[in-house]
XYZ file of C-alpha atoms in Angstrom:
661
model
C 84.235 149.126 12.288
C 86.291 151.345 14.597
C 83.393 151.818 17.099
C 82.896 148.040 17.121
C 86.486 147.542 18.048
C 86.401 150.061 20.798
C 83.271 148.644 22.244
C 84.753 145.172 22.168
C 87.890 146.456 23.845
C 85.924 148.162 26.609
C 83.805 145.120 27.272
C 86.972 142.998 27.605
C 88.374 145.470 30.157
C 85.048 145.293 32.078
C 85.195 141.456 32.105
C 88.807 141.563 33.347
C 88.102 144.174 36.083
C 86.622 141.804 38.608
C 89.392 139.178 38.675
C 92.116 141.746 38.610
C 90.524 143.589 41.477
C 90.207 140.410 43.342
C 93.791 139.487 42.852
C 95.073 142.906 43.928
C 92.785 142.860 47.048
C 93.892 139.429 48.005
C 97.543 140.604 47.583
C 96.998 143.526 49.892
C 95.291 141.250 52.360
C 98.312 138.854 52.367
C 100.715 141.823 52.744
C 98.752 143.055 55.721
C 98.580 139.722 57.438
C 102.162 138.543 56.958
C 104.031 141.916 57.007
C 102.049 144.880 58.185
C 100.175 142.961 60.858
C 103.327 141.702 62.466
C 104.500 143.891 65.428
C 107.394 146.223 64.765
C 110.474 145.141 66.701
C 111.030 148.686 68.194
C 113.167 149.376 71.281
C 110.488 148.213 73.619
C 110.399 144.685 72.191
C 114.114 144.388 71.610
C 114.996 145.448 75.208
C 111.907 143.837 76.804
C 111.045 147.163 78.578
C 108.602 146.916 81.332
C 108.488 145.666 84.915
C 109.117 142.039 83.831
C 112.210 142.989 81.743
C 115.086 140.594 81.492
C 118.699 140.334 80.457
C 119.863 138.062 77.739
C 121.986 135.299 79.165
C 123.997 132.441 77.831
C 123.589 128.964 79.193
C 127.283 128.541 78.998
C 127.579 130.561 82.166
C 124.567 128.892 83.873
C 126.314 125.622 84.755
C 126.286 125.011 88.390
C 129.432 124.316 90.347
C 131.112 121.092 89.052
C 130.092 118.289 91.343
C 132.573 116.242 93.250
C 132.684 112.677 92.001
C 130.483 110.236 93.968
C 132.113 108.742 96.996
C 133.066 105.144 96.000
C 135.037 104.547 99.045
C 138.156 104.165 97.013
C 140.689 106.846 97.972
C 142.505 106.227 94.696
C 139.916 108.212 92.837
C 139.858 111.243 95.003
C 141.770 114.441 94.275
C 143.595 117.055 96.403
C 142.549 120.303 94.622
C 138.721 120.550 95.015
C 139.360 123.161 97.716
C 141.338 125.337 95.147
C 138.832 125.081 92.259
C 137.109 128.309 91.330
C 133.319 128.323 91.484
C 131.536 129.420 88.274
C 129.599 132.584 88.480
C 125.913 131.897 89.188
C 123.156 133.585 87.211
C 120.160 135.252 88.811
C 117.329 133.009 87.750
C 114.917 135.887 88.080
C 116.570 137.640 85.074
C 115.554 134.839 82.533
C 113.124 135.779 79.758
C 109.415 135.223 80.350
C 108.180 135.444 76.741
C 110.512 132.913 75.043
C 110.073 129.141 75.083
C 113.395 127.625 75.944
C 113.161 124.421 77.948
C 117.012 124.465 78.616
C 116.676 127.610 80.799
C 116.269 126.852 84.500
C 113.161 128.869 85.186
C 111.874 129.210 88.648
C 108.982 131.359 87.713
C 105.548 129.723 87.266
C 102.819 129.525 84.723
C 99.482 131.257 85.159
C 97.303 130.163 82.221
C 97.371 127.507 79.375
C 95.453 127.224 76.131
C 95.586 124.747 73.234
C 95.214 126.306 69.789
C 94.775 124.684 66.441
C 95.832 126.579 63.323
C 95.593 125.721 59.619
C 98.743 127.706 58.856
C 102.087 126.861 60.239
C 102.770 129.385 63.128
C 106.403 129.459 62.198
C 105.220 131.204 58.986
C 102.088 132.942 60.186
C 103.539 134.189 63.390
C 100.950 135.253 65.983
C 97.946 135.114 63.797
C 96.479 132.148 65.697
C 97.756 133.182 69.098
C 95.196 133.485 71.890
C 93.619 136.892 72.350
C 95.099 139.127 74.931
C 95.485 142.842 76.029
C 98.463 144.771 77.229
C 96.967 144.778 80.723
C 96.589 141.025 80.740
C 100.176 140.672 79.454
C 101.465 142.843 82.194
C 99.515 140.951 84.869
C 99.587 137.283 83.844
C 102.429 137.417 81.276
C 102.528 137.272 77.526
C 101.362 134.223 75.578
C 104.278 131.898 74.793
C 103.955 129.243 72.137
C 105.494 125.788 72.687
C 106.742 125.371 69.079
C 106.195 121.659 68.843
C 103.234 120.459 66.834
C 101.040 117.943 68.697
C 99.703 116.840 65.220
C 103.022 116.395 63.676
C 102.592 112.590 63.297
C 98.856 113.009 62.465
C 99.418 113.822 58.732
C 99.100 117.004 56.661
C 95.285 117.270 57.033
C 95.390 117.495 60.840
C 96.805 120.978 60.848
C 99.027 122.605 63.544
C 98.155 122.158 67.177
C 100.183 123.957 69.767
C 100.181 124.641 73.512
C 100.325 128.333 74.674
C 101.090 129.438 78.242
C 101.600 132.573 80.160
C 104.483 132.962 82.694
C 104.689 135.669 85.310
C 106.812 136.869 88.061
C 104.003 138.655 89.979
C 103.527 137.607 93.618
C 99.733 138.016 93.507
C 98.894 135.680 90.678
C 97.891 132.056 91.362
C 100.292 129.696 89.737
C 99.747 126.317 88.083
C 100.681 123.449 90.194
C 99.460 120.360 88.336
C 98.382 119.300 84.848
C 96.258 116.307 83.945
C 95.084 114.866 80.593
C 91.433 113.642 80.713
C 89.046 112.312 78.325
C 85.765 114.085 77.404
C 83.680 112.549 80.200
C 86.277 112.727 82.969
C 86.608 115.537 85.466
C 89.211 116.226 88.276
C 88.268 115.189 91.771
C 87.932 118.711 93.081
C 87.041 120.747 90.032
C 86.865 124.150 91.782
C 90.638 124.841 91.368
C 90.890 123.174 87.914
C 90.618 124.832 84.565
C 90.075 123.152 81.191
C 91.694 124.072 77.877
C 88.738 124.436 75.476
C 90.385 122.761 72.458
C 91.034 119.056 72.467
C 94.654 117.789 72.364
C 93.556 115.565 69.488
C 91.829 118.311 67.487
C 92.255 117.552 63.811
C 92.842 113.782 64.321
C 90.250 111.679 62.620
C 88.530 108.825 64.471
C 90.273 109.712 67.753
C 88.434 110.343 71.069
C 88.916 113.900 72.435
C 91.564 114.390 75.191
C 91.620 117.730 77.152
C 94.166 119.412 79.218
C 93.223 120.419 82.662
C 95.465 122.546 84.896
C 95.198 123.317 88.572
C 96.003 126.765 90.024
C 97.215 126.954 93.574
C 98.483 129.758 95.678
C 100.139 132.946 94.534
C 103.882 132.936 94.560
C 103.985 135.320 97.493
C 101.912 132.952 99.617
C 103.880 129.819 98.790
C 106.530 128.115 100.990
C 109.895 127.111 99.572
C 108.691 123.478 99.181
C 105.491 124.612 97.451
C 107.379 126.847 94.948
C 109.691 123.837 94.208
C 106.634 121.956 92.853
C 105.014 124.524 90.570
C 104.919 123.832 86.809
C 107.864 125.779 85.317
C 107.976 124.342 81.663
C 105.998 122.343 79.118
C 107.469 120.370 76.270
C 106.485 117.752 73.754
C 108.225 114.401 73.239
C 107.962 112.236 70.204
C 108.446 108.441 70.533
C 108.308 105.990 73.517
C 111.609 106.803 75.179
C 112.500 108.851 78.225
C 111.798 112.683 78.240
C 114.410 115.359 78.521
C 116.422 115.666 81.834
C 114.122 117.053 84.528
C 110.870 116.464 82.730
C 108.217 113.894 83.247
C 105.574 112.367 80.876
C 101.845 113.021 81.229
C 99.612 109.971 80.657
C 98.033 109.224 78.261
C 99.895 110.141 75.086
C 98.060 112.656 72.804
C 98.703 110.268 69.919
C 99.146 106.596 70.393
C 101.995 104.757 68.661
C 101.004 102.961 65.490
C 102.846 101.212 62.647
C 103.036 104.466 60.784
C 103.289 107.106 63.504
C 105.315 107.546 66.665
C 103.622 108.450 69.945
C 103.333 112.033 71.062
C 103.566 112.901 74.787
C 103.240 116.174 76.678
C 105.987 116.503 79.253
C 106.328 118.965 82.233
C 109.012 120.156 84.577
C 108.355 121.039 88.156
C 110.564 123.456 89.880
C 114.193 124.141 88.839
C 116.133 121.088 87.462
C 119.637 122.300 86.557
C 121.592 119.446 85.124
C 124.659 118.507 87.159
C 128.007 119.491 85.640
C 130.955 117.246 85.074
C 133.941 117.576 87.452
C 137.325 118.368 85.903
C 138.848 115.378 84.274
C 141.683 113.933 86.385
C 143.847 110.843 86.863
C 143.477 108.671 89.885
C 146.242 108.600 92.592
C 147.560 105.472 91.064
C 148.101 107.338 87.703
C 145.192 105.814 85.797
C 142.517 107.300 83.431
C 140.206 105.154 81.248
C 138.257 106.224 78.135
C 135.405 104.215 76.633
C 134.686 105.031 73.026
C 131.144 104.500 71.826
C 130.880 104.633 68.018
C 127.883 104.980 65.631
C 124.808 104.605 67.855
C 122.475 105.479 64.922
C 119.522 106.210 67.279
C 116.074 107.184 65.900
C 112.867 108.803 67.236
C 111.450 105.358 67.353
C 112.915 102.608 69.676
C 115.022 101.352 66.807
C 115.142 98.419 64.399
C 117.800 95.703 64.866
C 120.164 95.225 62.023
C 122.527 92.364 61.106
C 122.510 90.403 64.329
C 121.756 86.905 65.399
C 120.447 88.154 68.658
C 116.899 86.838 69.025
C 114.447 88.238 70.003
C 115.824 91.643 69.042
C 113.305 94.476 69.400
C 113.815 98.130 70.318
C 117.435 98.158 69.254
C 118.054 101.607 70.778
C 117.154 100.337 74.261
C 119.056 97.178 73.813
C 122.169 99.259 72.883
C 121.712 101.435 75.858
C 121.431 98.267 78.083
C 124.670 96.874 76.459
C 126.424 100.232 77.114
C 125.373 100.125 80.773
C 126.785 96.701 81.222
C 130.113 97.665 79.513
C 130.305 100.720 81.907
C 129.763 98.420 84.871
C 132.527 96.179 83.734
C 135.040 98.833 82.658
C 134.277 101.747 85.094
C 135.570 104.448 82.679
C 136.437 107.944 83.643
C 135.239 109.509 80.409
C 133.031 108.320 77.580
C 133.564 109.581 74.034
C 130.735 109.285 71.452
C 132.570 109.395 68.191
C 129.881 110.492 65.788
C 126.618 109.337 64.182
C 124.662 109.514 67.487
C 121.696 110.100 65.249
C 120.665 107.679 62.498
C 119.576 110.449 60.131
C 118.072 109.086 56.851
C 114.612 110.374 57.895
C 114.405 108.384 61.098
C 115.779 110.987 63.506
C 113.475 113.818 62.403
C 113.186 115.253 65.999
C 116.728 115.524 67.208
C 115.644 116.731 70.747
C 113.758 113.408 71.410
C 116.677 111.360 70.107
C 119.248 113.319 72.064
C 117.242 112.881 75.239
C 118.092 109.153 75.147
C 121.445 108.684 73.457
C 123.474 109.602 76.548
C 121.055 108.264 79.105
C 123.075 105.168 80.007
C 126.093 107.381 80.640
C 124.376 110.179 82.623
C 122.595 107.665 84.834
C 126.088 106.485 85.886
C 127.206 110.097 86.448
C 130.141 109.832 84.154
C 131.504 112.766 82.166
C 131.159 112.508 78.368
C 132.189 114.143 75.248
C 131.085 113.830 71.590
C 131.962 114.669 68.013
C 129.567 114.722 65.090
C 129.279 112.251 62.215
C 127.944 112.548 58.665
C 124.367 111.386 59.652
C 123.905 113.644 62.626
C 122.712 116.689 60.688
C 120.856 114.848 57.867
C 117.332 115.419 59.163
C 117.543 119.169 59.335
C 118.626 120.058 62.875
C 121.842 122.072 62.740
C 124.837 121.019 64.628
C 124.887 124.327 66.565
C 121.374 123.531 67.864
C 122.440 120.003 68.732
C 125.452 121.289 70.795
C 123.136 123.611 72.699
C 120.953 120.584 73.546
C 123.833 118.350 74.484
C 125.321 120.994 76.741
C 121.913 120.915 78.597
C 122.425 117.283 79.439
C 124.030 116.065 82.676
C 127.886 115.655 82.827
C 128.289 116.906 79.327
C 131.722 118.258 78.262
C 130.688 118.946 74.707
C 131.759 122.418 73.270
C 130.736 124.208 70.234
C 134.239 125.390 69.395
C 135.353 128.576 67.604
C 133.006 130.254 65.065
C 135.782 130.956 62.586
C 136.891 127.373 62.241
C 135.071 125.009 59.820
C 132.618 122.633 61.482
C 131.021 122.481 64.903
C 132.554 120.722 67.840
C 136.279 121.511 67.476
C 137.481 121.660 71.081
C 140.143 120.513 73.612
C 139.746 118.823 76.987
C 142.548 118.560 79.393
C 143.089 115.815 82.016
C 144.792 116.819 85.180
C 146.929 115.235 87.947
C 145.170 114.365 91.232
C 147.735 116.021 93.403
C 147.613 119.676 94.578
C 149.661 120.836 91.562
C 146.788 120.093 89.253
C 149.101 119.569 86.376
C 147.848 119.088 82.869
C 149.198 115.649 81.887
C 146.991 114.402 79.056
C 145.291 116.256 76.173
C 142.182 115.237 74.262
C 141.374 116.891 70.925
C 137.991 116.692 69.290
C 137.427 117.650 65.600
C 134.389 117.875 63.317
C 135.205 115.720 60.275
C 132.059 117.140 58.498
C 129.246 115.456 56.733
C 129.112 115.695 52.936
C 130.951 117.882 50.454
C 128.859 116.996 47.362
C 125.569 115.603 46.603
C 122.556 115.719 44.078
C 118.935 116.596 44.454
C 116.468 114.092 42.940
C 113.102 114.987 41.390
C 111.425 115.035 44.728
C 113.951 117.431 46.308
C 115.737 114.851 48.410
C 119.522 115.233 48.812
C 121.577 112.233 47.929
C 125.232 112.648 49.081
C 128.036 111.579 46.657
C 131.215 112.600 48.560
C 132.199 112.893 52.208
C 133.477 116.068 53.722
C 137.061 116.346 54.995
C 139.082 118.224 57.743
C 139.626 121.722 56.389
C 142.562 124.096 56.486
C 141.108 126.289 59.175
C 140.844 123.220 61.457
C 144.475 122.389 60.651
C 145.480 125.888 61.640
C 143.268 125.714 64.827
C 144.848 122.424 65.846
C 148.375 123.731 65.425
C 147.581 126.782 67.401
C 145.996 124.747 70.215
C 148.972 122.429 70.223
C 151.426 125.263 70.338
C 149.649 126.682 73.469
C 150.149 123.391 75.426
C 152.877 123.842 77.934
C 155.700 121.327 78.309
C 156.063 119.399 81.559
C 158.776 117.299 82.990
C 157.898 113.667 81.921
C 157.353 111.150 83.154
C 155.226 113.108 85.497
C 155.889 112.652 89.178
C 153.162 113.823 91.617
C 153.788 116.631 94.013
C 155.723 114.955 96.880
C 155.616 118.058 99.008
C 153.061 116.471 101.357
C 153.325 113.053 102.934
C 150.940 110.712 101.088
C 152.333 107.406 102.264
C 152.323 104.732 99.700
C 149.515 106.231 97.473
C 151.928 107.449 94.994
C 153.659 104.154 94.289
C 154.040 103.783 90.492
C 155.233 101.321 87.977
C 157.231 104.111 86.410
C 159.837 103.887 89.218
C 161.743 101.472 86.912
C 162.398 104.366 84.658
C 165.999 105.672 84.755
C 166.784 109.363 85.350
C 168.090 109.592 81.792
C 164.596 108.866 80.482
C 163.155 112.065 81.918
C 162.444 114.830 79.459
C 160.635 118.197 79.048
C 157.803 117.620 76.664
C 154.095 118.187 76.095
C 151.731 115.649 77.600
C 150.623 112.803 75.371
C 147.508 113.448 73.382
C 144.632 111.502 71.832
C 142.420 112.837 69.027
C 138.936 111.943 68.038
C 136.773 112.527 64.922
C 134.304 110.496 62.929
C 135.231 109.989 59.312
C 138.678 108.449 58.782
C 141.234 110.444 56.812
C 142.988 108.825 53.820
C 146.190 108.114 55.681
C 144.305 105.795 57.942
C 144.563 103.170 55.156
C 148.203 103.763 54.300
C 150.826 101.057 54.628
C 151.442 100.349 58.285
C 154.785 100.860 60.024
C 156.931 97.740 60.664
C 157.816 96.699 64.236
C 161.637 97.126 64.401
C 161.827 94.284 66.936
C 160.039 91.668 64.732
C 159.662 93.182 61.238
C 155.898 92.653 61.328
C 153.341 95.219 60.213
C 151.928 97.261 63.151
C 148.262 96.502 62.266
C 146.094 94.635 64.686
C 142.329 93.928 64.331
C 139.804 93.259 61.623
C 139.879 95.171 58.373
C 138.877 94.680 54.703
C 135.312 93.673 55.563
C 133.924 96.873 53.993
C 135.025 99.584 51.538
C 137.310 102.360 52.700
C 135.305 105.090 54.335
C 137.690 108.111 53.840
C 136.770 111.234 51.832
C 138.157 111.775 48.384
C 139.535 115.210 49.137
C 142.167 116.101 51.694
C 143.711 119.381 52.936
C 146.666 117.428 54.432
C 145.621 117.311 57.993
C 147.951 114.423 58.724
C 150.991 115.842 56.996
C 150.464 119.496 57.887
C 148.907 119.044 61.203
C 149.544 115.767 63.114
C 153.123 115.263 62.006
C 153.994 118.872 62.591
C 152.705 118.872 66.238
C 155.704 117.442 68.060
C 155.766 116.729 71.792
C 159.114 118.578 72.203
C 161.443 120.851 70.277
C 164.369 119.012 71.772
C 166.444 117.310 69.147
C 166.484 113.976 71.094
C 162.703 113.831 70.816
C 162.296 114.938 67.207
C 160.554 111.748 66.181
C 157.886 111.796 68.980
C 154.598 113.340 67.921
C 152.266 114.916 70.479
C 149.294 112.950 69.274
C 149.904 109.274 69.929
C 146.532 107.961 68.936
C 143.655 108.931 66.615
C 140.255 107.379 67.318
C 137.437 107.473 64.749
C 134.174 105.750 63.931
C 132.154 105.593 60.663
C 133.023 102.148 59.621
C 131.138 99.679 61.720
C 132.864 96.417 60.878
C 136.411 97.825 60.613
C 137.992 97.849 64.039
C 141.747 97.692 63.652
C 144.560 99.719 65.042
C 147.321 100.679 62.565
C 150.444 102.699 63.136
C 151.405 105.034 60.287
C 154.517 107.227 60.627
C 154.514 106.837 64.312
C 150.810 107.703 64.929
C 148.200 105.006 65.652
C 144.870 105.005 63.827
C 142.169 103.160 65.679
C 138.580 102.388 64.673
C 136.003 102.173 67.367
C 134.025 99.294 65.858
C 130.239 99.276 65.842
C 128.674 98.909 69.207
C 124.949 99.536 68.348
C 122.314 97.095 67.247
C 120.748 100.046 65.342
C 123.617 100.465 63.082
C 124.630 98.240 60.048
C 126.991 95.333 60.842
C 127.694 91.724 59.595
C 126.239 88.532 60.840
C 128.831 86.935 63.142
C 130.566 90.236 63.928
C 129.894 90.992 67.647
C 129.112 94.538 68.730
C 132.062 95.960 70.432
C 133.470 99.073 72.142
C 137.109 100.298 72.204
C 138.752 101.157 75.497
C 141.769 103.309 76.084
C 143.397 102.441 79.371
C 145.962 105.165 80.138
C 148.281 104.694 83.076
C 151.619 106.071 84.540
C 149.966 109.496 84.654
C 149.629 109.659 80.819
C 152.795 107.901 79.820
C 151.355 104.531 78.893
C 148.400 104.038 76.557
C 146.914 100.578 76.248
C 143.862 99.689 74.160
C 141.532 96.815 73.648
C 137.974 95.991 72.726
C 135.167 94.524 74.751
C 132.507 92.658 72.797
C 128.887 92.064 73.609
C 129.935 88.643 74.814
C 132.357 90.203 77.329
C 135.423 88.958 75.406
C 138.548 91.142 75.601
C 140.004 91.416 71.954
C 143.261 92.648 70.611
C 144.871 94.047 73.700
C 148.012 96.012 72.861
C 150.192 98.858 74.154
C 150.291 101.887 71.788
C 152.617 104.203 73.764
C 154.908 103.872 76.800
C 156.760 100.915 78.278
C 156.108 97.853 76.132
C 154.994 99.734 73.059
C 156.701 99.148 69.711
C 159.573 101.568 69.429
C 159.467 104.312 66.784
C 162.807 103.326 65.288
């Protein structure tokens, strides 16, 4: 009996030996592939030792010298202090990294070789397991393989695998560089094939019932043999665009798309950049000689990777709502000619439709950048919904032309808390208007359903760290003599004539400049009872409201009471009722567009201006304008609708505004 039991036990061990050994061996194999196989990040890799070594640089310092505004022939919009502005330090382009894909870097070094690689495992997880073969000698001569981390088969479904482009970049002067790229079908060949090379794997590998498409690249002269003009036309970067809209600044599409647009999938395009395309920087914000500065607020674009779907409009036909919205913005810009454009949140639609933020951000400010107008932005609750962090979006937005967007301090809640200053046009370059931008957050609470999708239940709110930051920034603003009078030390004739001449000497004061503040989600006090006009006894509340539920968060750290109402324009007793911030502009609620004064501060909704965002039939798309004159003393606002109607014009501060008491 005992021998039978032992024999049975030994047989059971023998039967389990094979599967146990297999499991252990497979575990060791996975450990080797994903851990031991990966190169150790020793000093050589960390410091990029070698003849092609580089210094880590920040794109913040790589902006070119701010460009002088275009000559419009109107002397009123010129300034007198361009000759005293300080150029930003330039960065040696030859110090940029060669083995990191970063399309925002202004590389002037060329590419030497390209391959297309398909992998069944996500390269973000598997690392270099599917990378093209190479040797240390080839890496030193032609450059290391760099993966473009954008899957060409992303819209092809799960079974299509991962398809990526790899390239080598080199600074060597004796290596032939790539000067052109073409996408050709299986039976096509370049006209003069001797200088052309074909990537072996099809750009449609893994796509069912799709004819092959191959990447061909042409190598020209070595860098040392090229002229300046020839070097300006070498291929310096490769990217991938999803959707049918325009590519990133400085890039161009290659025809045809690797994946055609269908009812269920967006088109996929390869884009390339030739030479160095550094985006132009915005000039310092300034008033005109006649004391004017105009801001156009664009609220709630809700753009997607697709060209957009029209919502709640009688406009017919209405297709490609994102493009229609950009056309409307272009028209409003032509009519209003603003000096600054503020995007007040929800540039991205989120909700699964803006899954590639880079492709969406490439188009959301296009109407503005084409007009060479400086612009700023804050984030809304939808901008981060599809997985791209706000920090990454800020880096992308800073890489667009004429952007003034800033990330803000790291120790303050949110991303995009920053200050812009508007200066006088005279040689004194006096700061005479302040613009605050805050991140009102996204969601503070939510639930996960059975499929792992997050459903928000409460909006976020402006936190205590942001209140402290705002008070600190406000305290750093220097007081000036107001109303501001330009430097009269030089004879400028009649160019300084101002309406403020009617002000009496007793009305002059020492105070901070007026300020406007922008965020996305309205705070609870936005819906408080309005002030009464002491002249008429009527409520100071102008515009449409009540067409939708209140959009404020449930929680509140007291930004209005502890921040806005504590930031006074002056410590002088006579000005104790005047707050520094005169107007707060927000978005979020598309069919609420009123301006209401609460405790001396105006709360103004931007109103929905996009055909891609929700609205109400009969409610025209509209944009809010802040027309600031008298060198910052007078703030007037109104809305321009899609029908070019001017609605609810009113003065918020300055001569003609309702008095505080």
